[in-house]
């Protein structure tokens, strides 16, 4: 079928205009996994024993799981067939070479160092490039990325455009770097080992970076002799936004745009659990031979030999095939289109969400759900708990709990964005699931009055959002 929008058809019976959908998912379902409906009483008990933290729920108590799109994709029959072709040799597995080829062909980098997942790559990159006292500028922080940079002795500085911190701004590329902010860091910091550029920007709402912006960042960094390391976790979704929003790219394919985008960077960290459609895996890519040698040397200490990096041969094969599937335009249209469907549905009911709708998730603006709740009563954590209690939908807090504490002062970081993420796994849920989610969100939005928020009763030392526990305030 032609993917472009067909003209509306006037109906003979009523004279109404029938707007035909121009696309549906480019796959059909061959295997299903049953999910369980729960009662309100069961959900109340489950939420209480999970300490009001959706990370601590058992997945079997969840009806529709929108906690994350990480490792939750459905693999294709071609990927499952690849699983059977795993070469589980300790060294030099053929699947490593297939993966190397796929990464080279679609992302363009010279060297591939496999890791068990994204944070494994962040760890290796931070250790080989950062010296204590360094400054790493980036377009908004990501939890694990910043954590590894700080562990290696760097300070992270946010250089994203101001619009990214405003949930209502409809800037089409809210992931863009503010060039003046970046230049200030490049000229004042003692040493900048690299610029960390994420595409799309998860914490900003799945917002993309434009090609024009990465090109300008490249020029600026080149003048200062500073490399750019991409967080390419959702770079194919980013390519789709460039195709649909940036002048001059409508006739290019996602695959072409991805290659061009990556060509403006010097390497990438990757969580294979997102764009590449697998349940586990990741990699570090580098163009520089000397750095790649350092990374290959370190990967054997923390991950595994440099031809498996913590993955089984079968996992590398599934990821190599997932990469090939992920860059298809038909796939991306349906993937981002489903997120857009849910976002537009919520908007039509007046639910406050982050605009524009992101690539992997719809983000609810918890501040506007609970305008009178102070941030240290954890509005987004409260909203995530309420969504589960209402209909068994699991979401994720992305606000003050996720932001953690300032290392120096010990105080909470108070981010401007206090969000709940409804994250859509790839190729997993149907349009009816999205409708049920929207109905539940609307029900919670109608009923915000008596809530007083939560208080934290247990706070772990590292990445606290994963395991913190709360009680109703
Ligand atoms: C997620 F609550 N994301 O979005 P790894 N970069 C980027 C990511 O989105 C990402 C990683 C690096 C997850 C899982 C997760 O605070 C959290 O393969 C842009 O998970 O190690 C992961 O990749 C790290 C959820 C991670 C979190 C950290 O759901």
mmCIF file with all atom_site columns, N, CA and C in Angstrom, residues 89-155:
data_model
loop_
_atom_site.group_PDB
_atom_site.id
_atom_site.type_symbol
_atom_site.label_atom_id
_atom_site.label_alt_id
_atom_site.label_comp_id
_atom_site.label_asym_id
_atom_site.label_entity_id
_atom_site.label_seq_id
_atom_site.pdbx_PDB_ins_code
_atom_site.Cartn_x
_atom_site.Cartn_y
_atom_site.Cartn_z
_atom_site.occupancy
_atom_site.B_iso_or_equiv
_atom_site.pdbx_formal_charge
_atom_site.auth_seq_id
_atom_site.auth_comp_id
_atom_site.auth_asym_id
_atom_site.auth_atom_id
_atom_site.pdbx_PDB_model_num
ATOM 1   N N  . UNK A 1 89  ? 30.960 -19.882 20.764 1.00 0.00 ? 89  UNK A N  1
ATOM 2   C CA . UNK A 1 89  ? 32.408 -19.963 21.006 1.00 0.00 ? 89  UNK A CA 1
ATOM 3   C C  . UNK A 1 89  ? 32.820 -18.825 21.939 1.00 0.00 ? 89  UNK A C  1
ATOM 4   N N  . UNK A 1 90  ? 33.794 -19.087 22.810 1.00 0.00 ? 90  UNK A N  1
ATOM 5   C CA . UNK A 1 90  ? 34.236 -18.019 23.721 1.00 0.00 ? 90  UNK A CA 1
ATOM 6   C C  . UNK A 1 90  ? 34.825 -16.856 22.929 1.00 0.00 ? 90  UNK A C  1
ATOM 7   N N  . UNK A 1 91  ? 35.559 -17.178 21.874 1.00 0.00 ? 91  UNK A N  1
ATOM 8   C CA . UNK A 1 91  ? 36.264 -16.123 21.131 1.00 0.00 ? 91  UNK A CA 1
ATOM 9   C C  . UNK A 1 91  ? 35.909 -16.187 19.653 1.00 0.00 ? 91  UNK A C  1
ATOM 10  N N  . UNK A 1 92  ? 35.693 -15.013 19.068 1.00 0.00 ? 92  UNK A N  1
ATOM 11  C CA . UNK A 1 92  ? 35.542 -14.914 17.615 1.00 0.00 ? 92  UNK A CA 1
ATOM 12  C C  . UNK A 1 92  ? 34.242 -15.487 17.071 1.00 0.00 ? 92  UNK A C  1
ATOM 13  N N  . UNK A 1 93  ? 33.168 -15.450 17.866 1.00 0.00 ? 93  UNK A N  1
ATOM 14  C CA . UNK A 1 93  ? 31.853 -15.944 17.411 1.00 0.00 ? 93  UNK A CA 1
ATOM 15  C C  . UNK A 1 93  ? 31.460 -15.267 16.096 1.00 0.00 ? 93  UNK A C  1
ATOM 16  N N  . UNK A 1 94  ? 30.901 -16.054 15.177 1.00 0.00 ? 94  UNK A N  1
ATOM 17  C CA . UNK A 1 94  ? 30.502 -15.454 13.886 1.00 0.00 ? 94  UNK A CA 1
ATOM 18  C C  . UNK A 1 94  ? 29.447 -14.372 14.091 1.00 0.00 ? 94  UNK A C  1
ATOM 19  N N  . UNK A 1 95  ? 28.642 -14.506 15.152 1.00 0.00 ? 95  UNK A N  1
ATOM 20  C CA . UNK A 1 95  ? 27.583 -13.522 15.385 1.00 0.00 ? 95  UNK A CA 1
ATOM 21  C C  . UNK A 1 95  ? 28.164 -12.140 15.723 1.00 0.00 ? 95  UNK A C  1
ATOM 22  N N  . UNK A 1 96  ? 29.352 -12.138 16.329 1.00 0.00 ? 96  UNK A N  1
ATOM 23  C CA . UNK A 1 96  ? 30.021 -10.855 16.589 1.00 0.00 ? 96  UNK A CA 1
ATOM 24  C C  . UNK A 1 96  ? 30.291 -10.145 15.266 1.00 0.00 ? 96  UNK A C  1
ATOM 25  N N  . UNK A 1 97  ? 30.749 -10.910 14.275 1.00 0.00 ? 97  UNK A N  1
ATOM 26  C CA . UNK A 1 97  ? 31.088 -10.278 12.990 1.00 0.00 ? 97  UNK A CA 1
ATOM 27  C C  . UNK A 1 97  ? 29.820 -9.805  12.260 1.00 0.00 ? 97  UNK A C  1
ATOM 28  N N  . UNK A 1 98  ? 28.724 -10.540 12.453 1.00 0.00 ? 98  UNK A N  1
ATOM 29  C CA . UNK A 1 98  ? 27.461 -10.075 11.863 1.00 0.00 ? 98  UNK A CA 1
ATOM 30  C C  . UNK A 1 98  ? 27.044 -8.742  12.509 1.00 0.00 ? 98  UNK A C  1
ATOM 31  N N  . UNK A 1 99  ? 27.228 -8.696  13.832 1.00 0.00 ? 99  UNK A N  1
ATOM 32  C CA . UNK A 1 99  ? 26.861 -7.467  14.552 1.00 0.00 ? 99  UNK A CA 1
ATOM 33  C C  . UNK A 1 99  ? 27.758 -6.304  14.129 1.00 0.00 ? 99  UNK A C  1
ATOM 34  N N  . UNK A 1 100 ? 29.044 -6.600  14.023 1.00 0.00 ? 100 UNK A N  1
ATOM 35  C CA . UNK A 1 100 ? 30.004 -5.573  13.613 1.00 0.00 ? 100 UNK A CA 1
ATOM 36  C C  . UNK A 1 100 ? 29.614 -5.010  12.244 1.00 0.00 ? 100 UNK A C  1
ATOM 37  N N  . UNK A 1 101 ? 29.221 -5.912  11.367 1.00 0.00 ? 101 UNK A N  1
ATOM 38  C CA . UNK A 1 101 ? 28.835 -5.500  10.022 1.00 0.00 ? 101 UNK A CA 1
ATOM 39  C C  . UNK A 1 101 ? 27.573 -4.622  10.056 1.00 0.00 ? 101 UNK A C  1
ATOM 40  N N  . UNK A 1 102 ? 26.571 -5.035  10.861 1.00 0.00 ? 102 UNK A N  1
ATOM 41  C CA . UNK A 1 102 ? 25.316 -4.267  10.928 1.00 0.00 ? 102 UNK A CA 1
ATOM 42  C C  . UNK A 1 102 ? 25.564 -2.877  11.512 1.00 0.00 ? 102 UNK A C  1
ATOM 43  N N  . UNK A 1 103 ? 26.399 -2.804  12.557 1.00 0.00 ? 103 UNK A N  1
ATOM 44  C CA . UNK A 1 103 ? 26.674 -1.496  13.177 1.00 0.00 ? 103 UNK A CA 1
ATOM 45  C C  . UNK A 1 103 ? 27.438 -0.610  12.193 1.00 0.00 ? 103 UNK A C  1
ATOM 46  N N  . UNK A 1 104 ? 28.397 -1.207  11.510 1.00 0.00 ? 104 UNK A N  1
ATOM 47  C CA . UNK A 1 104 ? 29.181 -0.427  10.557 1.00 0.00 ? 104 UNK A CA 1
ATOM 48  C C  . UNK A 1 104 ? 28.288 0.090   9.424  1.00 0.00 ? 104 UNK A C  1
ATOM 49  N N  . UNK A 1 105 ? 27.422 -0.797  8.916  1.00 0.00 ? 105 UNK A N  1
ATOM 50  C CA . UNK A 1 105 ? 26.576 -0.433  7.777  1.00 0.00 ? 105 UNK A CA 1
ATOM 51  C C  . UNK A 1 105 ? 25.556 0.646   8.157  1.00 0.00 ? 105 UNK A C  1
ATOM 52  N N  . UNK A 1 106 ? 24.979 0.540   9.346  1.00 0.00 ? 106 UNK A N  1
ATOM 53  C CA . UNK A 1 106 ? 23.865 1.445   9.674  1.00 0.00 ? 106 UNK A CA 1
ATOM 54  C C  . UNK A 1 106 ? 24.241 2.629   10.564 1.00 0.00 ? 106 UNK A C  1
ATOM 55  N N  . UNK A 1 107 ? 25.297 2.481   11.363 1.00 0.00 ? 107 UNK A N  1
ATOM 56  C CA . UNK A 1 107 ? 25.715 3.598   12.215 1.00 0.00 ? 107 UNK A CA 1
ATOM 57  C C  . UNK A 1 107 ? 27.036 4.213   11.719 1.00 0.00 ? 107 UNK A C  1
ATOM 58  N N  . UNK A 1 108 ? 27.795 3.437   10.958 1.00 0.00 ? 108 UNK A N  1
ATOM 59  C CA . UNK A 1 108 ? 28.961 3.998   10.264 1.00 0.00 ? 108 UNK A CA 1
ATOM 60  C C  . UNK A 1 108 ? 30.274 4.002   11.026 1.00 0.00 ? 108 UNK A C  1
ATOM 61  N N  . UNK A 1 109 ? 30.268 3.654   12.322 1.00 0.00 ? 109 UNK A N  1
ATOM 62  C CA . UNK A 1 109 ? 31.517 3.769   13.098 1.00 0.00 ? 109 UNK A CA 1
ATOM 63  C C  . UNK A 1 109 ? 32.485 2.643   12.743 1.00 0.00 ? 109 UNK A C  1
ATOM 64  N N  . UNK A 1 110 ? 33.778 2.912   13.003 1.00 0.00 ? 110 UNK A N  1
ATOM 65  C CA . UNK A 1 110 ? 34.817 1.976   12.614 1.00 0.00 ? 110 UNK A CA 1
ATOM 66  C C  . UNK A 1 110 ? 34.940 0.791   13.577 1.00 0.00 ? 110 UNK A C  1
ATOM 67  N N  . UNK A 1 111 ? 34.924 1.072   14.883 1.00 0.00 ? 111 UNK A N  1
ATOM 68  C CA . UNK A 1 111 ? 35.182 -0.003  15.856 1.00 0.00 ? 111 UNK A CA 1
ATOM 69  C C  . UNK A 1 111 ? 33.936 -0.313  16.677 1.00 0.00 ? 111 UNK A C  1
ATOM 70  N N  . UNK A 1 112 ? 33.753 -1.592  16.969 1.00 0.00 ? 112 UNK A N  1
ATOM 71  C CA . UNK A 1 112 ? 32.616 -2.033  17.786 1.00 0.00 ? 112 UNK A CA 1
ATOM 72  C C  . UNK A 1 112 ? 33.149 -2.778  19.000 1.00 0.00 ? 112 UNK A C  1
ATOM 73  N N  . UNK A 1 113 ? 32.775 -2.324  20.185 1.00 0.00 ? 113 UNK A N  1
ATOM 74  C CA . UNK A 1 113 ? 33.111 -3.035  21.420 1.00 0.00 ? 113 UNK A CA 1
ATOM 75  C C  . UNK A 1 113 ? 31.784 -3.437  22.064 1.00 0.00 ? 113 UNK A C  1
ATOM 76  N N  . UNK A 1 114 ? 31.439 -4.718  22.030 1.00 0.00 ? 114 UNK A N  1
ATOM 77  C CA . UNK A 1 114 ? 30.133 -5.134  22.570 1.00 0.00 ? 114 UNK A CA 1
ATOM 78  C C  . UNK A 1 114 ? 30.119 -5.049  24.097 1.00 0.00 ? 114 UNK A C  1
ATOM 79  N N  . UNK A 1 115 ? 28.937 -4.742  24.673 1.00 0.00 ? 115 UNK A N  1
ATOM 80  C CA . UNK A 1 115 ? 28.771 -4.685  26.134 1.00 0.00 ? 115 UNK A CA 1
ATOM 81  C C  . UNK A 1 115 ? 27.435 -5.324  26.492 1.00 0.00 ? 115 UNK A C  1
ATOM 82  N N  . UNK A 1 116 ? 27.255 -5.623  27.785 1.00 0.00 ? 116 UNK A N  1
ATOM 83  C CA . UNK A 1 116 ? 26.008 -6.330  28.140 1.00 0.00 ? 116 UNK A CA 1
ATOM 84  C C  . UNK A 1 116 ? 24.793 -5.450  27.970 1.00 0.00 ? 116 UNK A C  1
ATOM 85  N N  . UNK A 1 117 ? 24.918 -4.131  28.161 1.00 0.00 ? 117 UNK A N  1
ATOM 86  C CA . UNK A 1 117 ? 23.851 -3.179  27.859 1.00 0.00 ? 117 UNK A CA 1
ATOM 87  C C  . UNK A 1 117 ? 24.434 -1.784  27.851 1.00 0.00 ? 117 UNK A C  1
ATOM 88  N N  . UNK A 1 118 ? 23.584 -0.753  27.767 1.00 0.00 ? 118 UNK A N  1
ATOM 89  C CA . UNK A 1 118 ? 24.075 0.604   27.570 1.00 0.00 ? 118 UNK A CA 1
ATOM 90  C C  . UNK A 1 118 ? 25.031 1.082   28.645 1.00 0.00 ? 118 UNK A C  1
ATOM 91  N N  . UNK A 1 119 ? 24.685 0.817   29.910 1.00 0.00 ? 119 UNK A N  1
ATOM 92  C CA . UNK A 1 119 ? 25.522 1.368   30.993 1.00 0.00 ? 119 UNK A CA 1
ATOM 93  C C  . UNK A 1 119 ? 26.909 0.734   31.023 1.00 0.00 ? 119 UNK A C  1
ATOM 94  N N  . UNK A 1 120 ? 27.044 -0.480  30.476 1.00 0.00 ? 120 UNK A N  1
ATOM 95  C CA . UNK A 1 120 ? 28.360 -1.107  30.343 1.00 0.00 ? 120 UNK A CA 1
ATOM 96  C C  . UNK A 1 120 ? 29.232 -0.272  29.405 1.00 0.00 ? 120 UNK A C  1
ATOM 97  N N  . UNK A 1 121 ? 28.630 0.200   28.316 1.00 0.00 ? 121 UNK A N  1
ATOM 98  C CA . UNK A 1 121 ? 29.354 1.034   27.353 1.00 0.00 ? 121 UNK A CA 1
ATOM 99  C C  . UNK A 1 121 ? 29.684 2.398   27.971 1.00 0.00 ? 121 UNK A C  1
ATOM 100 N N  . UNK A 1 122 ? 28.726 2.945   28.747 1.00 0.00 ? 122 UNK A N  1
ATOM 101 C CA . UNK A 1 122 ? 28.963 4.248   29.398 1.00 0.00 ? 122 UNK A CA 1
ATOM 102 C C  . UNK A 1 122 ? 30.120 4.147   30.387 1.00 0.00 ? 122 UNK A C  1
ATOM 103 N N  . UNK A 1 123 ? 30.182 3.035   31.084 1.00 0.00 ? 123 UNK A N  1
ATOM 104 C CA . UNK A 1 123 ? 31.242 2.820   32.057 1.00 0.00 ? 123 UNK A CA 1
ATOM 105 C C  . UNK A 1 123 ? 32.610 2.806   31.368 1.00 0.00 ? 123 UNK A C  1
ATOM 106 N N  . UNK A 1 124 ? 32.724 2.022   30.299 1.00 0.00 ? 124 UNK A N  1
ATOM 107 C CA . UNK A 1 124 ? 34.012 1.912   29.601 1.00 0.00 ? 124 UNK A CA 1
ATOM 108 C C  . UNK A 1 124 ? 34.407 3.272   29.015 1.00 0.00 ? 124 UNK A C  1
ATOM 109 N N  . UNK A 1 125 ? 33.449 3.934   28.359 1.00 0.00 ? 125 UNK A N  1
ATOM 110 C CA . UNK A 1 125 ? 33.755 5.237   27.743 1.00 0.00 ? 125 UNK A CA 1
ATOM 111 C C  . UNK A 1 125 ? 34.219 6.241   28.799 1.00 0.00 ? 125 UNK A C  1
ATOM 112 N N  . UNK A 1 126 ? 33.485 6.304   29.916 1.00 0.00 ? 126 UNK A N  1
ATOM 113 C CA . UNK A 1 126 ? 33.837 7.276   30.967 1.00 0.00 ? 126 UNK A CA 1
ATOM 114 C C  . UNK A 1 126 ? 35.229 6.976   31.512 1.00 0.00 ? 126 UNK A C  1
ATOM 115 N N  . UNK A 1 127 ? 35.538 5.694   31.711 1.00 0.00 ? 127 UNK A N  1
ATOM 116 C CA . UNK A 1 127 ? 36.832 5.343   32.301 1.00 0.00 ? 127 UNK A CA 1
ATOM 117 C C  . UNK A 1 127 ? 38.000 5.659   31.354 1.00 0.00 ? 127 UNK A C  1
ATOM 118 N N  . UNK A 1 128 ? 37.798 5.490   30.043 1.00 0.00 ? 128 UNK A N  1
ATOM 119 C CA . UNK A 1 128 ? 38.938 5.717   29.140 1.00 0.00 ? 128 UNK A CA 1
ATOM 120 C C  . UNK A 1 128 ? 39.098 7.184   28.738 1.00 0.00 ? 128 UNK A C  1
ATOM 121 N N  . UNK A 1 129 ? 38.031 7.996   28.890 1.00 0.00 ? 129 UNK A N  1
ATOM 122 C CA . UNK A 1 129 ? 38.148 9.380   28.402 1.00 0.00 ? 129 UNK A CA 1
ATOM 123 C C  . UNK A 1 129 ? 38.196 10.451  29.480 1.00 0.00 ? 129 UNK A C  1
ATOM 124 N N  . UNK A 1 130 ? 37.619 10.157  30.653 1.00 0.00 ? 130 UNK A N  1
ATOM 125 C CA . UNK A 1 130 ? 37.474 11.220  31.664 1.00 0.00 ? 130 UNK A CA 1
ATOM 126 C C  . UNK A 1 130 ? 38.627 11.181  32.665 1.00 0.00 ? 130 UNK A C  1
ATOM 127 N N  . UNK A 1 131 ? 39.117 12.374  33.035 1.00 0.00 ? 131 UNK A N  1
ATOM 128 C CA . UNK A 1 131 ? 40.079 12.504  34.140 1.00 0.00 ? 131 UNK A CA 1
ATOM 129 C C  . UNK A 1 131 ? 39.398 13.288  35.259 1.00 0.00 ? 131 UNK A C  1
ATOM 130 N N  . UNK A 1 132 ? 39.772 13.030  36.518 1.00 0.00 ? 132 UNK A N  1
ATOM 131 C CA . UNK A 1 132 ? 39.159 13.777  37.623 1.00 0.00 ? 132 UNK A CA 1
ATOM 132 C C  . UNK A 1 132 ? 39.278 15.285  37.396 1.00 0.00 ? 132 UNK A C  1
ATOM 133 N N  . UNK A 1 133 ? 38.157 16.005  37.632 1.00 0.00 ? 133 UNK A N  1
ATOM 134 C CA . UNK A 1 133 ? 38.154 17.457  37.436 1.00 0.00 ? 133 UNK A CA 1
ATOM 135 C C  . UNK A 1 133 ? 37.632 17.889  36.075 1.00 0.00 ? 133 UNK A C  1
ATOM 136 N N  . UNK A 1 134 ? 37.380 16.924  35.185 1.00 0.00 ? 134 UNK A N  1
ATOM 137 C CA . UNK A 1 134 ? 36.846 17.243  33.851 1.00 0.00 ? 134 UNK A CA 1
ATOM 138 C C  . UNK A 1 134 ? 35.404 17.742  33.928 1.00 0.00 ? 134 UNK A C  1
ATOM 139 N N  . UNK A 1 135 ? 34.985 18.389  32.841 1.00 0.00 ? 135 UNK A N  1
ATOM 140 C CA . UNK A 1 135 ? 33.585 18.799  32.691 1.00 0.00 ? 135 UNK A CA 1
ATOM 141 C C  . UNK A 1 135 ? 33.028 18.126  31.436 1.00 0.00 ? 135 UNK A C  1
ATOM 142 N N  . UNK A 1 136 ? 31.852 17.504  31.572 1.00 0.00 ? 136 UNK A N  1
ATOM 143 C CA . UNK A 1 136 ? 31.207 16.891  30.404 1.00 0.00 ? 136 UNK A CA 1
ATOM 144 C C  . UNK A 1 136 ? 29.893 17.614  30.133 1.00 0.00 ? 136 UNK A C  1
ATOM 145 N N  . UNK A 1 137 ? 29.825 18.405  29.044 1.00 0.00 ? 137 UNK A N  1
ATOM 146 C CA . UNK A 1 137 ? 28.550 19.020  28.694 1.00 0.00 ? 137 UNK A CA 1
ATOM 147 C C  . UNK A 1 137 ? 27.659 18.033  27.940 1.00 0.00 ? 137 UNK A C  1
ATOM 148 N N  . UNK A 1 138 ? 26.352 18.161  28.142 1.00 0.00 ? 138 UNK A N  1
ATOM 149 C CA . UNK A 1 138 ? 25.419 17.267  27.456 1.00 0.00 ? 138 UNK A CA 1
ATOM 150 C C  . UNK A 1 138 ? 24.040 17.887  27.334 1.00 0.00 ? 138 UNK A C  1
ATOM 151 N N  . UNK A 1 139 ? 23.220 17.337  26.416 1.00 0.00 ? 139 UNK A N  1
ATOM 152 C CA . UNK A 1 139 ? 21.862 17.858  26.239 1.00 0.00 ? 139 UNK A CA 1
ATOM 153 C C  . UNK A 1 139 ? 20.904 17.144  27.191 1.00 0.00 ? 139 UNK A C  1
ATOM 154 N N  . UNK A 1 140 ? 20.878 17.588  28.406 1.00 0.00 ? 140 UNK A N  1
ATOM 155 C CA . UNK A 1 140 ? 20.121 17.070  29.552 1.00 0.00 ? 140 UNK A CA 1
ATOM 156 C C  . UNK A 1 140 ? 20.747 15.749  29.998 1.00 0.00 ? 140 UNK A C  1
ATOM 157 N N  . UNK A 1 141 ? 20.673 15.513  31.294 1.00 0.00 ? 141 UNK A N  1
ATOM 158 C CA . UNK A 1 141 ? 21.342 14.328  31.825 1.00 0.00 ? 141 UNK A CA 1
ATOM 159 C C  . UNK A 1 141 ? 20.524 13.073  31.565 1.00 0.00 ? 141 UNK A C  1
ATOM 160 N N  . UNK A 1 142 ? 21.162 11.912  31.523 1.00 0.00 ? 142 UNK A N  1
ATOM 161 C CA . UNK A 1 142 ? 20.447 10.662  31.745 1.00 0.00 ? 142 UNK A CA 1
ATOM 162 C C  . UNK A 1 142 ? 21.066 9.997   32.971 1.00 0.00 ? 142 UNK A C  1
ATOM 163 N N  . UNK A 1 143 ? 20.225 9.311   33.734 1.00 0.00 ? 143 UNK A N  1
ATOM 164 C CA . UNK A 1 143 ? 20.623 8.819   35.062 1.00 0.00 ? 143 UNK A CA 1
ATOM 165 C C  . UNK A 1 143 ? 21.936 8.024   35.035 1.00 0.00 ? 143 UNK A C  1
ATOM 166 N N  . UNK A 1 144 ? 21.986 6.950   34.254 1.00 0.00 ? 144 UNK A N  1
ATOM 167 C CA . UNK A 1 144 ? 23.163 6.075   34.282 1.00 0.00 ? 144 UNK A CA 1
ATOM 168 C C  . UNK A 1 144 ? 24.362 6.761   33.622 1.00 0.00 ? 144 UNK A C  1
ATOM 169 N N  . UNK A 1 145 ? 24.100 7.532   32.573 1.00 0.00 ? 145 UNK A N  1
ATOM 170 C CA . UNK A 1 145 ? 25.175 8.207   31.838 1.00 0.00 ? 145 UNK A CA 1
ATOM 171 C C  . UNK A 1 145 ? 25.895 9.187   32.765 1.00 0.00 ? 145 UNK A C  1
ATOM 172 N N  . UNK A 1 146 ? 25.107 10.038  33.424 1.00 0.00 ? 146 UNK A N  1
ATOM 173 C CA . UNK A 1 146 ? 25.697 11.023  34.339 1.00 0.00 ? 146 UNK A CA 1
ATOM 174 C C  . UNK A 1 146 ? 26.402 10.314  35.491 1.00 0.00 ? 146 UNK A C  1
ATOM 175 N N  . UNK A 1 147 ? 25.783 9.243   35.955 1.00 0.00 ? 147 UNK A N  1
ATOM 176 C CA . UNK A 1 147 ? 26.374 8.544   37.092 1.00 0.00 ? 147 UNK A CA 1
ATOM 177 C C  . UNK A 1 147 ? 27.785 8.046   36.768 1.00 0.00 ? 147 UNK A C  1
ATOM 178 N N  . UNK A 1 148 ? 27.956 7.454   35.586 1.00 0.00 ? 148 UNK A N  1
ATOM 179 C CA . UNK A 1 148 ? 29.293 6.956   35.213 1.00 0.00 ? 148 UNK A CA 1
ATOM 180 C C  . UNK A 1 148 ? 30.276 8.096   34.975 1.00 0.00 ? 148 UNK A C  1
ATOM 181 N N  . UNK A 1 149 ? 29.786 9.205   34.456 1.00 0.00 ? 149 UNK A N  1
ATOM 182 C CA . UNK A 1 149 ? 30.674 10.369  34.267 1.00 0.00 ? 149 UNK A CA 1
ATOM 183 C C  . UNK A 1 149 ? 31.155 10.877  35.624 1.00 0.00 ? 149 UNK A C  1
ATOM 184 N N  . UNK A 1 150 ? 30.229 10.934  36.587 1.00 0.00 ? 150 UNK A N  1
ATOM 185 C CA . UNK A 1 150 ? 30.612 11.429  37.920 1.00 0.00 ? 150 UNK A CA 1
ATOM 186 C C  . UNK A 1 150 ? 31.538 10.447  38.622 1.00 0.00 ? 150 UNK A C  1
ATOM 187 N N  . UNK A 1 151 ? 31.267 9.163   38.432 1.00 0.00 ? 151 UNK A N  1
ATOM 188 C CA . UNK A 1 151 ? 32.107 8.134   39.056 1.00 0.00 ? 151 UNK A CA 1
ATOM 189 C C  . UNK A 1 151 ? 33.556 8.241   38.563 1.00 0.00 ? 151 UNK A C  1
ATOM 190 N N  . UNK A 1 152 ? 33.713 8.661   37.308 1.00 0.00 ? 152 UNK A N  1
ATOM 191 C CA . UNK A 1 152 ? 35.062 8.806   36.747 1.00 0.00 ? 152 UNK A CA 1
ATOM 192 C C  . UNK A 1 152 ? 35.690 10.145  37.132 1.00 0.00 ? 152 UNK A C  1
ATOM 193 N N  . UNK A 1 153 ? 34.941 11.005  37.845 1.00 0.00 ? 153 UNK A N  1
ATOM 194 C CA . UNK A 1 153 ? 35.512 12.253  38.362 1.00 0.00 ? 153 UNK A CA 1
ATOM 195 C C  . UNK A 1 153 ? 35.087 13.501  37.619 1.00 0.00 ? 153 UNK A C  1
ATOM 196 N N  . UNK A 1 154 ? 34.125 13.391  36.719 1.00 0.00 ? 154 UNK A N  1
ATOM 197 C CA . UNK A 1 154 ? 33.706 14.575  35.951 1.00 0.00 ? 154 UNK A CA 1
ATOM 198 C C  . UNK A 1 154 ? 32.491 15.238  36.579 1.00 0.00 ? 154 UNK A C  1
ATOM 199 N N  . UNK A 1 155 ? 32.289 16.494  36.168 1.00 0.00 ? 155 UNK A N  1
ATOM 200 C CA . UNK A 1 155 ? 31.052 17.181  36.513 1.00 0.00 ? 155 UNK A CA 1
ATOM 201 C C  . UNK A 1 155 ? 30.244 17.310  35.225 1.00 0.00 ? 155 UNK A C  1
#
